[in-house]
Amino acid sequence: MMSRIRAWLGNTPIDDPVDRRNATFMQLLLVFEGLRIPATKLYLFAGHWGYLSEHFYGRARIGAPAAMAIDIGTDVAMTISAWLGFVLVRMGRFPLAVAQFVGTMLVSGAVAYAAFGYHATDGNLTLILILALSGLMLGRRALWITYAAEALILVMSVDMEPLKLADAGHLPAFLLGMYNVLPMRALTSYLLIALVVDRSLHALRDSLRESHQQRQQLAHEIAERERTQAQLLHAQKMDAVGKFASGVAHDVNNVFDIILGFSTERDRLLVDDEAPDGDMRAVADALEGIELAARRGTAVCRKLLNFSKPGVAQAETFDVVEALHELRPLARQSLPARCELRLEAPSTPRLIHFDRSQFELAVINLVTNARDAMPGGGACTIALEDADGYVLLSVRDTGIGMDATTLAQAFEPFFTTKPEGQGTGLGLSVVHGLVLQAGGDTRVESSPGQGTVVRLYLPLDAASQRAVA
């Protein structure tokens, strides 16, 4: 039964973890006060009315009838505030519940002390409860506001008449009279309590904040470790796929070599001086088409074999225009049928000093990114142009584009906007690193709905620079 009650009290829609832990105790306290206050008053009225009327109401500054009305009114207000606070806690309004209860208790205390005076009251336990409650439940600022309010209440509740009669010219006697009149014991006791609660609260809050930060850091490190493990697993899978593709490409390349050997036999059909007839010409044309297709397949196999080769980059001087034309079939195969591939390149050679396999890898990476940015189809344009000592290679798509936040993170390793399992976030960062290593630069321009263009500035070979100039 008790466990069920505790579970019900703890089931409150409170977001703050500290308030949620305090909610159970606060609900029990509010229920206790909501029952204790009226029960105590009924007990005093029923069993001790004479003592209550003579020693409590009879000593009030404002007369017995008014004192009794104030006493009953403040008890009713505190009882209603306690039950209202309980309802607010159940609704998830914990700070408001505590604040209104503390405020009601302070106002009721101020009215009671003003009506009965400090020395007519039976102790200060209620003010101590309010002081501790405001600090523990609402924080340090509420603690010192409550202490200031209670100090003002105590000072306003004392009888200042003896102090007026004291000789202000005799300073020691005046100070002694002030000490005797003012509730200095209560003020200093409350101050000590406030200091203890303040320092304890400060230490607890700091410990909780440090614990929360460490927990967040640990969760972040665990998430990073899991992501790194997933990326390592993906890289291992890609390595295995690359080795498998290399083996398949090698075997398929052998088949293409055989096809090429047989297709070149067409030359024997055309060696005679006599003009070939129509059937022979058709067979020769067909064999030529087979040869062209086989050579294209051989080129694709060579690209796959180059991509799967491990080792250090080997820079060489090559014609980027020729390389793009040779790479076009593989780039075309990287795009779906609904995406168009366009190649805009000058007719004259442009020589660059770069690792050719890495250059081809960079272009295929950019074409693949363009494909992913155009799920509904579009056009991918690969263009070459001269740019003051550089050859500018741009890959443009007509896809969804990127906003400013995504664009600022485009070169970060492992950053990707693709769904989990569909991207490593390494494509553009790898391209950027390869280009920088070669002495070039990479720039990206994009906007939502307007597509993306990636520009690679590759240094021209000295001979090409003189030819362009």
Short mmCIF file of C-alpha atoms in Angstrom, two decimals:
data_model
loop_
_atom_site.label_atom_id
_atom_site.label_comp_id
_atom_site.label_asym_id
_atom_site.label_seq_id
_atom_site.Cartn_x
_atom_site.Cartn_y
_atom_site.Cartn_z
CA MET A 1 0.00 0.00 0.00
CA MET A 2 2.75 2.46 0.97
CA SER A 3 4.72 1.68 -2.18
CA ARG A 4 1.66 2.42 -4.30
CA ILE A 5 1.14 5.74 -2.50
CA ARG A 6 4.82 6.65 -2.99
CA ALA A 7 4.60 5.75 -6.66
CA TRP A 8 1.46 7.90 -7.05
CA LEU A 9 3.08 10.87 -5.29
CA GLY A 10 6.20 10.52 -7.44
CA ASN A 11 4.22 10.41 -10.69
CA THR A 12 4.08 14.17 -11.37
CA PRO A 13 4.62 15.98 -14.72
CA ILE A 14 7.65 17.97 -13.48
CA ASP A 15 10.59 18.45 -15.87
CA ASP A 16 13.29 19.68 -13.48
CA PRO A 17 15.01 16.65 -11.89
CA VAL A 18 15.59 18.39 -8.52
CA ASP A 19 11.98 19.56 -8.26
CA ARG A 20 10.80 16.09 -9.27
CA ARG A 21 12.80 14.54 -6.41
CA ASN A 22 11.43 17.10 -3.94
CA ALA A 23 7.85 16.75 -5.12
CA THR A 24 7.04 13.70 -2.98
CA PHE A 25 8.24 15.32 0.25
CA MET A 26 6.54 18.61 -0.61
CA GLN A 27 3.20 16.91 -1.21
CA LEU A 28 3.42 15.11 2.13
CA LEU A 29 4.30 18.38 3.89
CA LEU A 30 1.42 20.25 2.27
CA VAL A 31 -1.05 17.52 3.18
CA PHE A 32 0.29 17.51 6.74
CA GLU A 33 -0.04 21.29 7.07
CA GLY A 34 -3.46 21.24 5.42
CA LEU A 35 -4.64 18.82 8.12
CA ARG A 36 -2.59 20.04 11.10
CA ILE A 37 -3.60 23.71 11.03
CA PRO A 38 -7.39 23.24 11.23
CA ALA A 39 -7.06 20.21 13.54
CA THR A 40 -4.88 22.16 15.99
CA LYS A 41 -7.27 25.10 16.00
CA LEU A 42 -10.31 22.86 16.61
CA TYR A 43 -8.44 21.14 19.46
CA LEU A 44 -7.56 24.46 21.12
CA PHE A 45 -11.09 25.80 20.74
CA ALA A 46 -12.64 22.64 22.16
CA GLY A 47 -10.28 21.87 25.01
CA HIS A 48 -8.38 25.04 25.90
CA TRP A 49 -10.67 27.93 25.09
CA GLY A 50 -10.20 29.63 28.45
CA TYR A 51 -6.42 29.61 28.24
CA LEU A 52 -6.53 30.67 24.60
CA SER A 53 -8.89 33.57 25.32
CA GLU A 54 -7.05 34.84 28.40
CA HIS A 55 -3.39 34.42 27.50
CA PHE A 56 -3.49 34.81 23.74
CA TYR A 57 -6.46 36.82 22.49
CA GLY A 58 -6.58 38.92 25.68
CA ARG A 59 -2.98 40.13 25.18
CA ALA A 60 -3.46 41.24 21.59
CA ARG A 61 -2.81 44.86 20.69
CA ILE A 62 -6.06 45.22 18.77
CA GLY A 63 -8.51 43.60 21.16
CA ALA A 64 -9.79 40.04 21.60
CA PRO A 65 -12.55 39.97 18.92
CA ALA A 66 -10.31 41.35 16.18
CA ALA A 67 -7.43 39.09 17.29
CA MET A 68 -9.62 36.01 17.12
CA ALA A 69 -10.84 36.97 13.64
CA ILE A 70 -7.26 37.48 12.44
CA ASP A 71 -6.15 34.16 14.00
CA ILE A 72 -8.96 32.20 12.34
CA GLY A 73 -8.53 34.06 9.04
CA THR A 74 -4.80 33.39 8.80
CA ASP A 75 -5.33 29.70 9.66
CA VAL A 76 -7.98 29.40 6.97
CA ALA A 77 -5.68 31.13 4.44
CA MET A 78 -2.74 28.82 5.26
CA THR A 79 -4.98 25.73 5.06
CA ILE A 80 -6.33 26.73 1.65
CA SER A 81 -2.80 27.58 0.47
CA ALA A 82 -1.53 24.14 1.57
CA TRP A 83 -4.20 22.26 -0.40
CA LEU A 84 -3.83 24.60 -3.38
CA GLY A 85 -0.10 23.91 -3.35
CA PHE A 86 -0.78 20.17 -3.33
CA VAL A 87 -3.00 20.52 -6.41
CA LEU A 88 -0.39 22.66 -8.18
CA VAL A 89 2.33 20.09 -7.52
CA ARG A 90 0.10 17.36 -8.98
CA MET A 91 -0.28 19.59 -12.07
CA GLY A 92 3.50 19.96 -12.42
CA ARG A 93 3.65 23.59 -11.21
CA PHE A 94 6.15 22.91 -8.42
CA PRO A 95 7.85 26.35 -8.09
CA LEU A 96 4.47 28.13 -8.13
CA ALA A 97 3.09 25.73 -5.51
CA VAL A 98 5.97 26.35 -3.10
CA ALA A 99 6.10 30.09 -3.79
CA GLN A 100 2.42 30.68 -3.09
CA PHE A 101 2.54 28.58 0.09
CA VAL A 102 5.62 30.39 1.41
CA GLY A 103 4.11 33.75 0.46
CA THR A 104 0.83 32.97 2.24
CA MET A 105 2.72 31.84 5.35
CA LEU A 106 4.80 35.03 5.34
CA VAL A 107 1.77 37.31 4.96
CA SER A 108 -0.12 35.40 7.64
CA GLY A 109 2.90 35.62 9.94
CA ALA A 110 3.24 39.33 9.34
CA VAL A 111 -0.45 39.93 10.15
CA ALA A 112 -0.27 37.73 13.25
CA TYR A 113 2.89 39.36 14.60
CA ALA A 114 1.45 42.82 13.95
CA ALA A 115 -1.75 41.92 15.83
CA PHE A 116 -0.27 40.02 18.78
CA GLY A 117 3.28 41.35 19.00
CA TYR A 118 6.51 39.43 19.10
CA HIS A 119 6.47 38.56 22.83
CA ALA A 120 2.84 37.36 22.76
CA THR A 121 3.49 34.61 20.25
CA ASP A 122 4.36 31.06 21.27
CA GLY A 123 7.69 30.65 19.47
CA ASN A 124 9.00 31.09 15.96
CA LEU A 125 8.90 27.55 14.52
CA THR A 126 6.64 28.62 11.66
CA LEU A 127 9.11 31.26 10.46
CA ILE A 128 11.97 28.74 10.67
CA LEU A 129 9.95 26.30 8.55
CA ILE A 130 9.27 29.00 5.97
CA LEU A 131 12.95 29.99 5.87
CA ALA A 132 14.20 26.45 5.35
CA LEU A 133 11.45 25.60 2.88
CA SER A 134 12.10 28.62 0.65
CA GLY A 135 15.83 27.89 0.49
CA LEU A 136 15.65 24.15 -0.09
CA MET A 137 12.80 24.24 -2.59
CA LEU A 138 13.18 27.59 -4.38
CA GLY A 139 16.91 28.34 -4.19
CA ARG A 140 19.33 30.84 -2.66
CA ARG A 141 17.62 33.98 -3.97
CA ALA A 142 14.29 32.98 -2.41
CA LEU A 143 16.10 32.09 0.84
CA TRP A 144 17.53 35.57 1.35
CA ILE A 145 14.34 37.31 0.26
CA THR A 146 12.47 35.24 2.85
CA TYR A 147 15.05 36.07 5.53
CA ALA A 148 14.76 39.79 4.79
CA ALA A 149 10.96 39.59 4.96
CA GLU A 150 11.06 37.69 8.26
CA ALA A 151 13.55 40.16 9.75
CA LEU A 152 11.23 43.01 8.79
CA ILE A 153 8.27 41.18 10.31
CA LEU A 154 10.11 40.65 13.59
CA VAL A 155 11.29 44.26 13.81
CA MET A 156 7.80 45.62 13.04
CA SER A 157 6.25 43.35 15.69
CA VAL A 158 8.17 44.67 18.72
CA ASP A 159 7.06 47.50 21.01
CA MET A 160 9.30 50.51 20.32
CA GLU A 161 8.00 52.61 23.24
CA PRO A 162 10.86 51.75 25.66
CA LEU A 163 13.38 52.65 22.98
CA LYS A 164 11.77 56.08 22.54
CA LEU A 165 12.15 56.77 26.25
CA ALA A 166 15.86 55.85 26.26
CA ASP A 167 18.51 58.57 26.29
CA ALA A 168 19.91 58.68 22.78
CA GLY A 169 22.79 60.82 24.01
CA HIS A 170 24.14 58.01 26.14
CA LEU A 171 25.20 55.65 23.36
CA PRO A 172 26.03 52.47 25.35
CA ALA A 173 22.72 52.62 27.23
CA PHE A 174 20.85 53.31 23.98
CA LEU A 175 22.48 50.35 22.21
CA LEU A 176 21.76 48.08 25.19
CA GLY A 177 18.15 49.20 25.15
CA MET A 178 17.91 48.54 21.41
CA TYR A 179 19.34 45.05 21.92
CA ASN A 180 16.81 44.34 24.69
CA VAL A 181 13.86 45.64 22.65
CA LEU A 182 14.67 44.13 19.26
CA PRO A 183 14.41 40.34 18.80
CA MET A 184 18.18 40.00 18.30
CA ARG A 185 18.26 36.35 19.34
CA ALA A 186 15.70 35.45 16.69
CA LEU A 187 17.38 37.61 14.04
CA THR A 188 20.84 36.13 14.62
CA SER A 189 19.45 32.59 14.88
CA TYR A 190 17.59 33.00 11.59
CA LEU A 191 20.73 34.45 10.01
CA LEU A 192 22.79 31.44 11.08
CA ILE A 193 20.12 29.08 9.75
CA ALA A 194 20.03 30.98 6.45
CA LEU A 195 23.82 30.82 6.15
CA VAL A 196 23.91 27.07 6.81
CA VAL A 197 21.11 26.41 4.34
CA ASP A 198 22.71 28.71 1.76
CA ARG A 199 26.13 27.04 1.89
CA SER A 200 24.66 23.53 1.94
CA LEU A 201 22.35 24.39 -0.93
CA HIS A 202 25.23 25.91 -2.92
CA ALA A 203 27.36 22.80 -2.43
CA LEU A 204 24.51 20.47 -3.34
CA ARG A 205 23.61 22.44 -6.46
CA ASP A 206 27.26 22.52 -7.59
CA SER A 207 27.61 18.78 -7.02
CA LEU A 208 24.43 18.11 -8.93
CA ARG A 209 25.52 20.38 -11.79
CA GLU A 210 28.92 18.69 -12.00
CA SER A 211 27.29 15.27 -11.91
CA HIS A 212 24.89 16.29 -14.66
CA GLN A 213 27.76 17.62 -16.79
CA GLN A 214 29.78 14.45 -16.27
CA ARG A 215 26.77 12.34 -17.19
CA GLN A 216 26.25 14.36 -20.36
CA GLN A 217 29.94 14.09 -21.23
CA LEU A 218 29.87 10.34 -20.65
CA ALA A 219 26.76 9.98 -22.80
CA HIS A 220 28.44 12.05 -25.53
CA GLU A 221 31.60 9.93 -25.36
CA ILE A 222 29.56 6.73 -25.52
CA ALA A 223 27.64 8.05 -28.52
CA GLU A 224 30.89 9.09 -30.22
CA ARG A 225 32.42 5.68 -29.52
CA GLU A 226 29.37 3.92 -30.94
CA ARG A 227 29.43 6.15 -34.02
CA THR A 228 33.17 5.52 -34.48
CA GLN A 229 32.62 1.78 -34.18
CA ALA A 230 29.80 1.97 -36.72
CA GLN A 231 32.02 3.97 -39.09
CA LEU A 232 34.87 1.49 -38.62
CA LEU A 233 32.52 -1.40 -39.35
CA HIS A 234 31.25 0.43 -42.42
CA ALA A 235 34.84 1.07 -43.57
CA GLN A 236 35.64 -2.63 -43.10
CA LYS A 237 32.57 -3.55 -45.11
CA MET A 238 33.57 -1.11 -47.85
CA ASP A 239 37.09 -2.56 -47.84
CA ALA A 240 35.65 -6.06 -48.22
CA VAL A 241 33.33 -4.86 -50.99
CA GLY A 242 36.29 -3.17 -52.71
CA LYS A 243 38.34 -6.35 -52.62
CA PHE A 244 35.40 -8.35 -53.90
CA ALA A 245 34.77 -5.79 -56.67
CA SER A 246 38.45 -5.91 -57.56
CA GLY A 247 38.33 -9.67 -57.95
CA VAL A 248 35.14 -9.53 -59.99
CA ALA A 249 36.57 -6.74 -62.16
CA HIS A 250 39.72 -8.78 -62.77
CA ASP A 251 37.73 -11.83 -63.86
CA VAL A 252 35.35 -9.80 -66.00
CA ASN A 253 38.32 -8.01 -67.58
CA ASN A 254 39.71 -11.39 -68.65
CA VAL A 255 36.39 -12.15 -70.33
CA PHE A 256 36.48 -8.79 -72.10
CA ASP A 257 40.03 -9.52 -73.30
CA ILE A 258 38.76 -12.73 -74.90
CA ILE A 259 35.86 -10.85 -76.52
CA LEU A 260 38.27 -8.24 -77.82
CA GLY A 261 40.47 -10.96 -79.29
CA PHE A 262 37.61 -12.49 -81.20
CA SER A 263 36.12 -9.13 -82.28
CA THR A 264 39.39 -8.04 -83.89
CA GLU A 265 39.13 -11.03 -86.25
CA ARG A 266 36.75 -8.89 -88.31
CA ASP A 267 39.81 -7.48 -90.07
CA ARG A 268 40.20 -10.83 -91.86
CA LEU A 269 36.83 -10.26 -93.52
CA LEU A 270 38.08 -7.04 -95.14
CA VAL A 271 41.55 -8.02 -96.32
CA ASP A 272 40.49 -9.12 -99.80
CA ASP A 273 40.70 -6.59 -102.60
CA GLU A 274 37.15 -7.27 -103.51
CA ALA A 275 34.50 -5.16 -101.89
CA PRO A 276 32.65 -7.16 -99.21
CA ASP A 277 29.05 -7.97 -99.82
CA GLY A 278 26.23 -6.71 -97.62
CA ASP A 279 26.17 -9.62 -95.17
CA MET A 280 29.91 -9.51 -94.67
CA ARG A 281 29.79 -5.75 -94.09
CA ALA A 282 27.00 -6.21 -91.52
CA VAL A 283 29.02 -8.86 -89.68
CA ALA A 284 32.09 -6.61 -89.69
CA ASP A 285 30.06 -3.67 -88.33
CA ALA A 286 28.58 -5.88 -85.63
CA LEU A 287 32.03 -7.09 -84.59
CA GLU A 288 33.21 -3.48 -84.46
CA GLY A 289 30.33 -2.61 -82.15
CA ILE A 290 31.22 -5.58 -79.96
CA GLU A 291 34.81 -4.38 -79.82
CA LEU A 292 33.77 -0.87 -78.79
CA ALA A 293 31.47 -2.23 -76.07
CA ALA A 294 34.20 -4.56 -74.82
CA ARG A 295 36.73 -1.73 -74.69
CA ARG A 296 34.25 0.39 -72.71
CA GLY A 297 33.76 -2.52 -70.30
CA THR A 298 37.52 -2.91 -70.00
CA ALA A 299 37.81 0.78 -69.11
CA VAL A 300 35.21 0.36 -66.36
CA CYS A 301 37.08 -2.66 -64.99
CA ARG A 302 40.33 -0.68 -65.02
CA LYS A 303 38.70 2.11 -62.98
CA LEU A 304 37.45 -0.40 -60.42
CA LEU A 305 40.89 -1.96 -60.18
CA ASN A 306 42.51 1.47 -59.72
CA PHE A 307 40.05 2.42 -56.96
CA SER A 308 40.77 -0.76 -55.03
CA LYS A 309 44.56 -0.34 -55.12
CA PRO A 310 46.00 0.51 -51.67
CA GLY A 311 49.17 2.46 -51.14
CA VAL A 312 50.66 5.95 -51.20
CA ALA A 313 49.46 8.50 -53.72
CA GLN A 314 51.55 8.60 -56.91
CA ALA A 315 51.29 11.96 -58.61
CA GLU A 316 51.71 12.13 -62.37
CA THR A 317 51.16 14.66 -65.11
CA PHE A 318 48.12 13.88 -67.24
CA ASP A 319 45.53 15.58 -69.39
CA VAL A 320 42.47 16.31 -67.28
CA VAL A 321 40.31 16.70 -70.40
CA GLU A 322 41.20 13.23 -71.63
CA ALA A 323 40.78 11.80 -68.12
CA LEU A 324 37.25 13.21 -67.87
CA HIS A 325 36.25 11.75 -71.24
CA GLU A 326 37.57 8.35 -70.18
CA LEU A 327 35.80 8.65 -66.83
CA ARG A 328 32.48 9.61 -68.38
CA PRO A 329 31.13 6.02 -68.77
CA LEU A 330 31.76 5.25 -65.09
CA ALA A 331 30.23 8.60 -64.05
CA ARG A 332 27.22 7.85 -66.23
CA GLN A 333 26.77 4.50 -64.51
CA SER A 334 26.89 6.25 -61.12
CA LEU A 335 23.73 8.18 -62.02
CA PRO A 336 20.25 6.70 -62.42
CA ALA A 337 18.43 6.87 -65.72
CA ARG A 338 16.34 9.86 -64.57
CA CYS A 339 19.49 11.97 -64.10
CA GLU A 340 21.25 13.52 -67.09
CA LEU A 341 25.05 13.77 -67.26
CA ARG A 342 26.63 16.69 -69.10
CA LEU A 343 30.33 17.19 -69.80
CA GLU A 344 31.63 20.62 -70.80
CA ALA A 345 35.38 20.60 -71.50
CA PRO A 346 37.74 22.53 -73.80
CA SER A 347 39.04 20.85 -76.93
CA THR A 348 42.72 21.42 -76.09
CA PRO A 349 44.61 19.50 -73.39
CA ARG A 350 44.93 20.76 -69.81
CA LEU A 351 47.77 19.11 -67.92
CA ILE A 352 47.76 18.81 -64.14
CA HIS A 353 50.12 17.08 -61.69
CA PHE A 354 47.90 14.87 -59.58
CA ASP A 355 47.39 11.25 -58.60
CA ARG A 356 45.12 10.05 -61.38
CA SER A 357 43.29 7.41 -59.38
CA GLN A 358 42.62 9.96 -56.64
CA PHE A 359 41.41 12.45 -59.23
CA GLU A 360 38.99 9.87 -60.60
CA LEU A 361 37.89 9.01 -57.07
CA ALA A 362 37.22 12.70 -56.33
CA VAL A 363 35.10 13.13 -59.48
CA ILE A 364 33.07 9.98 -58.78
CA ASN A 365 32.51 11.12 -55.18
CA LEU A 366 31.15 14.46 -56.39
CA VAL A 367 28.93 12.79 -59.00
CA THR A 368 27.60 10.41 -56.34
CA ASN A 369 26.80 13.37 -54.05
CA ALA A 370 25.00 15.04 -56.94
CA ARG A 371 22.99 11.86 -57.49
CA ASP A 372 21.90 11.73 -53.84
CA ALA A 373 20.88 15.41 -54.00
CA MET A 374 18.51 14.71 -56.94
CA PRO A 375 16.17 11.93 -55.76
CA GLY A 376 13.55 13.05 -58.26
CA GLY A 377 15.96 13.35 -61.17
CA GLY A 378 17.79 16.28 -62.70
CA ALA A 379 21.04 17.18 -64.43
CA CYS A 380 24.64 16.77 -63.28
CA THR A 381 27.10 18.97 -65.16
CA ILE A 382 30.87 18.45 -65.11
CA ALA A 383 32.64 21.51 -66.52
CA LEU A 384 36.26 22.53 -67.07
CA GLU A 385 37.52 26.09 -67.52
CA ASP A 386 40.69 28.10 -67.00
CA ALA A 387 41.10 30.22 -63.87
CA ASP A 388 44.39 32.18 -63.56
CA GLY A 389 46.96 29.39 -63.32
CA TYR A 390 44.41 26.79 -62.31
CA VAL A 391 42.00 24.54 -64.12
CA LEU A 392 38.59 24.93 -62.56
CA LEU A 393 36.66 21.67 -62.36
CA SER A 394 33.07 22.22 -61.29
CA VAL A 395 30.37 19.64 -60.62
CA ARG A 396 26.90 21.18 -60.57
CA ASP A 397 23.57 19.54 -59.76
CA THR A 398 19.96 20.72 -59.87
CA GLY A 399 19.06 19.07 -56.57
CA ILE A 400 17.60 20.14 -53.25
CA GLY A 401 20.60 22.26 -52.20
CA MET A 402 21.82 23.05 -48.67
CA ASP A 403 21.05 25.75 -46.12
CA ALA A 404 23.73 27.91 -44.52
CA THR A 405 24.10 25.67 -41.43
CA THR A 406 24.62 22.51 -43.49
CA LEU A 407 26.95 24.32 -45.89
CA ALA A 408 29.18 25.43 -43.00
CA GLN A 409 29.69 21.78 -42.00
CA ALA A 410 30.10 20.39 -45.53
CA PHE A 411 33.85 19.70 -45.19
CA GLU A 412 33.67 18.19 -41.68
CA PRO A 413 34.61 14.49 -41.61
CA PHE A 414 31.71 12.13 -40.88
CA PHE A 415 29.12 14.92 -41.30
CA THR A 416 26.28 13.70 -43.48
CA THR A 417 22.64 14.57 -44.05
CA LYS A 418 21.85 11.14 -45.45
CA PRO A 419 19.88 8.56 -43.45
CA GLU A 420 21.80 6.20 -41.21
CA GLY A 421 23.50 3.48 -43.20
CA GLN A 422 23.43 5.42 -46.48
CA GLY A 423 26.45 7.68 -46.07
CA THR A 424 29.74 7.95 -44.22
CA GLY A 425 30.13 11.75 -44.34
CA LEU A 426 33.62 11.32 -45.83
CA GLY A 427 33.04 12.01 -49.54
CA LEU A 428 33.43 15.79 -49.67
CA SER A 429 36.02 15.90 -46.86
CA VAL A 430 38.18 13.37 -48.75
CA VAL A 431 37.91 15.40 -51.96
CA HIS A 432 38.82 18.59 -50.09
CA GLY A 433 41.85 16.91 -48.52
CA LEU A 434 43.10 15.55 -51.86
CA VAL A 435 42.80 18.93 -53.56
CA LEU A 436 44.54 20.79 -50.72
CA GLN A 437 47.34 18.24 -50.76
CA ALA A 438 47.88 18.97 -54.46
CA GLY A 439 48.11 22.73 -53.82
CA GLY A 440 44.58 23.57 -54.94
CA ASP A 441 41.39 24.73 -53.25
CA THR A 442 37.77 23.65 -52.92
CA ARG A 443 34.70 25.87 -52.77
CA VAL A 444 31.03 25.00 -52.42
CA GLU A 445 28.04 27.17 -53.29
CA SER A 446 24.50 26.10 -52.51
CA SER A 447 21.09 27.31 -51.43
CA PRO A 448 17.88 25.42 -50.65
CA GLY A 449 16.01 24.46 -53.82
CA GLN A 450 18.71 25.90 -56.11
CA GLY A 451 21.12 22.98 -56.30
CA THR A 452 24.81 22.79 -55.41
CA VAL A 453 28.04 23.49 -57.26
CA VAL A 454 31.42 22.20 -56.03
CA ARG A 455 34.46 23.93 -57.56
CA LEU A 456 37.91 22.33 -57.50
CA TYR A 457 40.85 24.63 -58.31
CA LEU A 458 43.63 22.33 -59.58
CA PRO A 459 47.10 23.80 -60.36
CA LEU A 460 47.97 23.64 -64.05
CA ASP A 461 51.24 22.11 -65.16
CA ALA A 462 53.83 24.69 -66.28
CA ALA A 463 53.50 23.67 -69.94
CA SER A 464 49.73 24.10 -69.83
CA GLN A 465 50.07 27.48 -68.15
CA ARG A 466 52.27 28.71 -71.01
CA ALA A 467 49.89 27.26 -73.60
CA VAL A 468 46.85 28.91 -72.00
CA ALA A 469 48.71 32.20 -71.64
#
